[in-house]
XYZ file of C-alpha atoms in Angstrom:
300
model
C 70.871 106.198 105.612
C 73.008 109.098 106.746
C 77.090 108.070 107.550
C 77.431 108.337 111.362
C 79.297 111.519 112.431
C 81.103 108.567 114.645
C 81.950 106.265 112.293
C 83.243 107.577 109.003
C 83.034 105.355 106.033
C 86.625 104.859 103.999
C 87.507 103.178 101.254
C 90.793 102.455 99.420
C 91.793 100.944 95.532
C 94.552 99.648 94.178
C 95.689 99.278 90.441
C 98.742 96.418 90.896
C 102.382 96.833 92.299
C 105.011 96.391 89.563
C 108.257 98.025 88.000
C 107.338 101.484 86.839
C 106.373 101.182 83.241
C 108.687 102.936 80.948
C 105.753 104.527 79.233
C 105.218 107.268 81.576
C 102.454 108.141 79.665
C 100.027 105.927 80.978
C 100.527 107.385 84.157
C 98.047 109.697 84.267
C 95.048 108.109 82.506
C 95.514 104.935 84.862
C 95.264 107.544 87.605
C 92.482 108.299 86.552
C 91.148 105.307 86.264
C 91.752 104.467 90.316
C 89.954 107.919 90.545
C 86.959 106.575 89.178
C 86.890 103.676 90.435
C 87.267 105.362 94.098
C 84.223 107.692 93.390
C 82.394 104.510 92.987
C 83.026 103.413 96.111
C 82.373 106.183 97.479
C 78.741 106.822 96.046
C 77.522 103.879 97.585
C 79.255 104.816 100.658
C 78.270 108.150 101.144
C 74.833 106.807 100.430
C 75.101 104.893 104.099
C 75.671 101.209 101.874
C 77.648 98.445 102.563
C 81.103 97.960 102.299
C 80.691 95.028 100.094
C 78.529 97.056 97.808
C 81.104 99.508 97.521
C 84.108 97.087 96.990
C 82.001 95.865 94.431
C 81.198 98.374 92.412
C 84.703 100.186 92.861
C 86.569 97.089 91.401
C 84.095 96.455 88.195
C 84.831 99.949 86.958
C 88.825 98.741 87.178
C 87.851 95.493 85.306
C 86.262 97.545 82.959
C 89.351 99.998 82.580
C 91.540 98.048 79.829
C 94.586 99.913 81.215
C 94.693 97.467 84.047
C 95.146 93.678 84.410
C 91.763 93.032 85.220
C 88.270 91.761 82.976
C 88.912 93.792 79.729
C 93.084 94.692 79.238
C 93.825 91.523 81.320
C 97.355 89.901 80.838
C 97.023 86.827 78.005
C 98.289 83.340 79.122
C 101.561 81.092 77.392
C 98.297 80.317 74.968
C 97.193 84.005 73.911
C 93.930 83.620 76.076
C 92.472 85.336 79.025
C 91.973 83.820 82.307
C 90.070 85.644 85.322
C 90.525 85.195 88.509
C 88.819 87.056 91.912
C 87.510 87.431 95.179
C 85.197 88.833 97.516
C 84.679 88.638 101.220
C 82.222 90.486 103.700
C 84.240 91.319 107.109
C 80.336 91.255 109.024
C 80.308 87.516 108.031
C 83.310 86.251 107.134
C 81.236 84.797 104.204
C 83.638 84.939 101.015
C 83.525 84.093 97.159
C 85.748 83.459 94.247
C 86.468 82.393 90.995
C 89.377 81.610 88.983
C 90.185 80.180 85.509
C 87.362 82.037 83.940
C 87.428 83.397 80.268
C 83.848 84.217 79.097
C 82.764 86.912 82.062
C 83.541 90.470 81.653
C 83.153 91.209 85.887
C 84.878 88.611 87.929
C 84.223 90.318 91.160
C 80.324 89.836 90.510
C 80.442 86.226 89.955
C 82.728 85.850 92.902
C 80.320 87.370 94.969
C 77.890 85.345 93.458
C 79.106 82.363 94.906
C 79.468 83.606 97.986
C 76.103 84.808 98.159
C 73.848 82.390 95.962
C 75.835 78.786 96.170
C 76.983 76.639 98.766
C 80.623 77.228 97.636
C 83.538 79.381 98.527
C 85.698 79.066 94.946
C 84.337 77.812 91.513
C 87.179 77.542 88.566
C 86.931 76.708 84.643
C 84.076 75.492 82.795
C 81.962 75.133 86.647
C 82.620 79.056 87.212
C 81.164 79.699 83.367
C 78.265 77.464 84.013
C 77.322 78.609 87.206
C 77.441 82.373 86.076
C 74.905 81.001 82.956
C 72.432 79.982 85.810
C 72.719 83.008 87.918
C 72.045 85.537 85.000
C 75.763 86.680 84.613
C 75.761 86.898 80.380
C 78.522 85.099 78.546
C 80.901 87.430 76.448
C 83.068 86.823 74.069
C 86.543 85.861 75.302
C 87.918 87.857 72.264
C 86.175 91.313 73.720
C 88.547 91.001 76.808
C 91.968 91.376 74.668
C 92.753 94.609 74.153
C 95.653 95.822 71.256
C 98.157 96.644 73.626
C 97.879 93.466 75.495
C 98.307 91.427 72.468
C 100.964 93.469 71.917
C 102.470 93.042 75.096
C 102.344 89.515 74.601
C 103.901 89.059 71.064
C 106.656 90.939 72.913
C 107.516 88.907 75.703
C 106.968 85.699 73.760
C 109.456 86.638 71.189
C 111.725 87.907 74.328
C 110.584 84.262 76.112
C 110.588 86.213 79.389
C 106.807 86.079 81.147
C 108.399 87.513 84.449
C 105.128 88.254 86.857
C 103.066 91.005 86.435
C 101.594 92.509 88.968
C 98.221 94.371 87.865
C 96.013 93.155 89.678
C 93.029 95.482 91.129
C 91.441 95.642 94.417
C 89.199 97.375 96.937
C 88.858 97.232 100.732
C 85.942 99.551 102.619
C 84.959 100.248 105.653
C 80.936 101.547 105.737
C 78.842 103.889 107.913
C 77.744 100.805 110.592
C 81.513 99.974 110.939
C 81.560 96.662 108.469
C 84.679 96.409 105.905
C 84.677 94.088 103.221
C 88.096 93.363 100.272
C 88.073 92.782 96.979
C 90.201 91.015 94.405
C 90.306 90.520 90.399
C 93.529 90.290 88.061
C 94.239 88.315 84.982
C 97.365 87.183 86.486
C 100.807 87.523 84.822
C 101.499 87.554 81.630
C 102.380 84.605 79.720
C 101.347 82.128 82.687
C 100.692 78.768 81.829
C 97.043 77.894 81.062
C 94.962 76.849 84.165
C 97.803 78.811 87.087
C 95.883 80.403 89.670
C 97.724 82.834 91.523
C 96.556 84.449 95.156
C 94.009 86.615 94.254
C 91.185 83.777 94.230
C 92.477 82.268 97.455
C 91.058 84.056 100.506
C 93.157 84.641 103.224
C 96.135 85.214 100.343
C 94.811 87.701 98.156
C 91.959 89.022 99.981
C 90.741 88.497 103.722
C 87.885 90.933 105.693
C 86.672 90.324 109.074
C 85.266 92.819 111.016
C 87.597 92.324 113.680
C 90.500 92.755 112.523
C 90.905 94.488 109.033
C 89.721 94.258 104.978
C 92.944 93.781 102.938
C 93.603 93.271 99.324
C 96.551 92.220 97.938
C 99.435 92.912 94.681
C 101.963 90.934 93.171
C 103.835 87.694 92.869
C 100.876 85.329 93.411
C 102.905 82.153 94.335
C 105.068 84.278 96.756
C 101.906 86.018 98.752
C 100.101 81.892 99.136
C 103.107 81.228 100.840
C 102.756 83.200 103.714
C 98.918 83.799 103.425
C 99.516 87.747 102.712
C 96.112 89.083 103.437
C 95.386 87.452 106.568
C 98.723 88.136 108.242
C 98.491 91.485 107.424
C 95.026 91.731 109.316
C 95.831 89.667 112.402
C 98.895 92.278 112.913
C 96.038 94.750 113.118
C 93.990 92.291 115.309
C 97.393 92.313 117.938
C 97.428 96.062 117.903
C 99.212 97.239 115.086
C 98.493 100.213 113.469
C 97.194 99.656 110.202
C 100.034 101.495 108.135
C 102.450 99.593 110.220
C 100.605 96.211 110.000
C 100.932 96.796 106.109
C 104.557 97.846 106.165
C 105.125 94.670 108.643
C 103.648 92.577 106.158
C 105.317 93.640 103.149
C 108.548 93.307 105.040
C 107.925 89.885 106.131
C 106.831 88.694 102.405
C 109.920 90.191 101.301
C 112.111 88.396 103.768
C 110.466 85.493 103.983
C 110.138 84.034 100.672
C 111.669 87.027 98.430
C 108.846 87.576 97.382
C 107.201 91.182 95.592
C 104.416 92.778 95.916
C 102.142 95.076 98.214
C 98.894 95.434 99.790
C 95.770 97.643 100.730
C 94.364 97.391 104.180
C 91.317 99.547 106.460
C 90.915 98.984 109.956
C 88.629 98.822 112.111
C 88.672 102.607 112.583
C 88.206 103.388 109.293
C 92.544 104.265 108.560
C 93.290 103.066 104.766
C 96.815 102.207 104.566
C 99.204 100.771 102.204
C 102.482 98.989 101.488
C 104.376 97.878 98.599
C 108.312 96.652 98.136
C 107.833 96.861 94.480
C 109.167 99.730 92.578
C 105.556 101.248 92.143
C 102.036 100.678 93.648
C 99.106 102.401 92.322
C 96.604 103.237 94.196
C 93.796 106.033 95.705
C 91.939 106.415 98.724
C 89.136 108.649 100.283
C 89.422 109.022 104.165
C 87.611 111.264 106.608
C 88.332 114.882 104.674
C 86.179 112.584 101.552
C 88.615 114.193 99.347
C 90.216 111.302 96.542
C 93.911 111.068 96.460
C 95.823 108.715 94.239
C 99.408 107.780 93.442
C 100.853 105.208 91.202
């Protein structure tokens, strides 16, 4: 299917909200990296598929990228391991998935949406997410494969400093497609040094990630505990829902998590029309988008 010279698919990524990392260095590969993961978004966009398709496949190449807190390069818990957590949800539906607590999958996303799509559940955690991923076909790895050098690293670091102050890495997607759905995606390994078994928003839909077709597909950054409270993601798309424009239904959002609760973070966020937007009250966001022009920007 051909894109509809009326309704332009769009597509925006995210690679966490955070302090700007003193290696500046990294800057330009993680770019990159949101680059990528954009133009595969965008292939199964431009192709006339679905928004959940492209959310999909645009946040597995981030898990996949160990320079963000996501599948492989994910932050390491108070106990040196890796725990997964993410979510999908399809804005046609309103049918969502998610998992959390996971250490033996290498894509998150695609169990998530595997329980959305192939169990009677919205969120699986632990041992049940690992078993259920064993029965759909999703292949164990080896929790070992998902540490990379510099995130053991990392960790020695901040243990020794005892500080474990959030990190904010996680990855995300939101799309709109060619018939006018949008769908979000979530996936982060949460902060660094959390203790073993936290969840944080990005599992929890209407927190981390919310899509209806109605209003707007929104995926959210930063301190997890901070963005439950005032259920981050959904606010942001019933602002759109009352008429907001969709930059300033971000930058209301962001505001309001700020004030709120104190909390930090940001979000990513297409309407209805197809607008990607974003907001962040963090000192950095990454991120890249592809609007009507179907040229990538990005930004960290």
């Amino acid at each position: 299917m051909t894109p509809s010279p009326t309704v332009t698919p769009a597509l925006v990524v995210h690679g966490g909200a955070g302090q700007r990392s003193p290696d500046r260095a990294t800057d330009a590969p993680r770019l990159e990296g949101l680059r990528r993961a954009c133009e595969a978004g965008w292939q199964v966009l431009s192709r006339g598929g679905a928004a959940l398709d492209a959310v999909e496949a645009a946040v597995r190449v981030l898990e996949d990228d160990p320079l963000f807190n996501a599948g492989r390069g994910a932050a390491l818990t108070a106990e040196g391991a890796v725990e997964l957590d993410a979510s999908i949800m399809d804005g046609a539906t309103l049918g969502c998935g998610a998992v959390a607590v996971v250490r033996d999958v290498a894509n998150p996303i695609s169990l998530a949406r595997a329980v959305m799509e192939r169990s009677p559940h919205v969120l699986l955690a632990g041992e049940g997410a690992s078993a259920f991923a064993r029965e759909v076909g999703i292949p164990a790895c080896d929790p070992a494969a998902l540490v990379t050098s510099a995130q053991r690293a990392r960790f020695e670091a901040e243990r020794a400093a005892a500080r474990g102050k959030p990190g904010h890495g996680t990855v995300g997607a939101a799309a709109r497609d060619a018939r006018g759905h949008l769908a979000a995606a979530t996936s982060t390994g949460g902060m660094m040094l959390k203790r073993a078994g936290r969840v944080g928003d990005t599992p929890i839909i209407g927190a981390g990630t919310y899509a209806d077709d109605a209003s707007a597909a929104v995926s959210c950054t930063g301190h997890g505990e901070r963005v439950i409270q005032v259920t981050l993601a959904r606010y942001a798309a019933d602002r759109v829902a009352a008429g907001a424009a969709p930059g300033e239904a971000a930058r209301e959002a962001v505001r309001m998590l700020a004030a709120r609760v104190q909390g930090e973070g940001g979000l990513i966020l297409v309407g209805p029309a197809g607008d990607p937007a974003f907001a962040f009250c963090t000192e950095v966001m990454s991120r890249a988008w592809i609007g009507q022009d179907g040229v990538v920007r990005a930004e960290v």
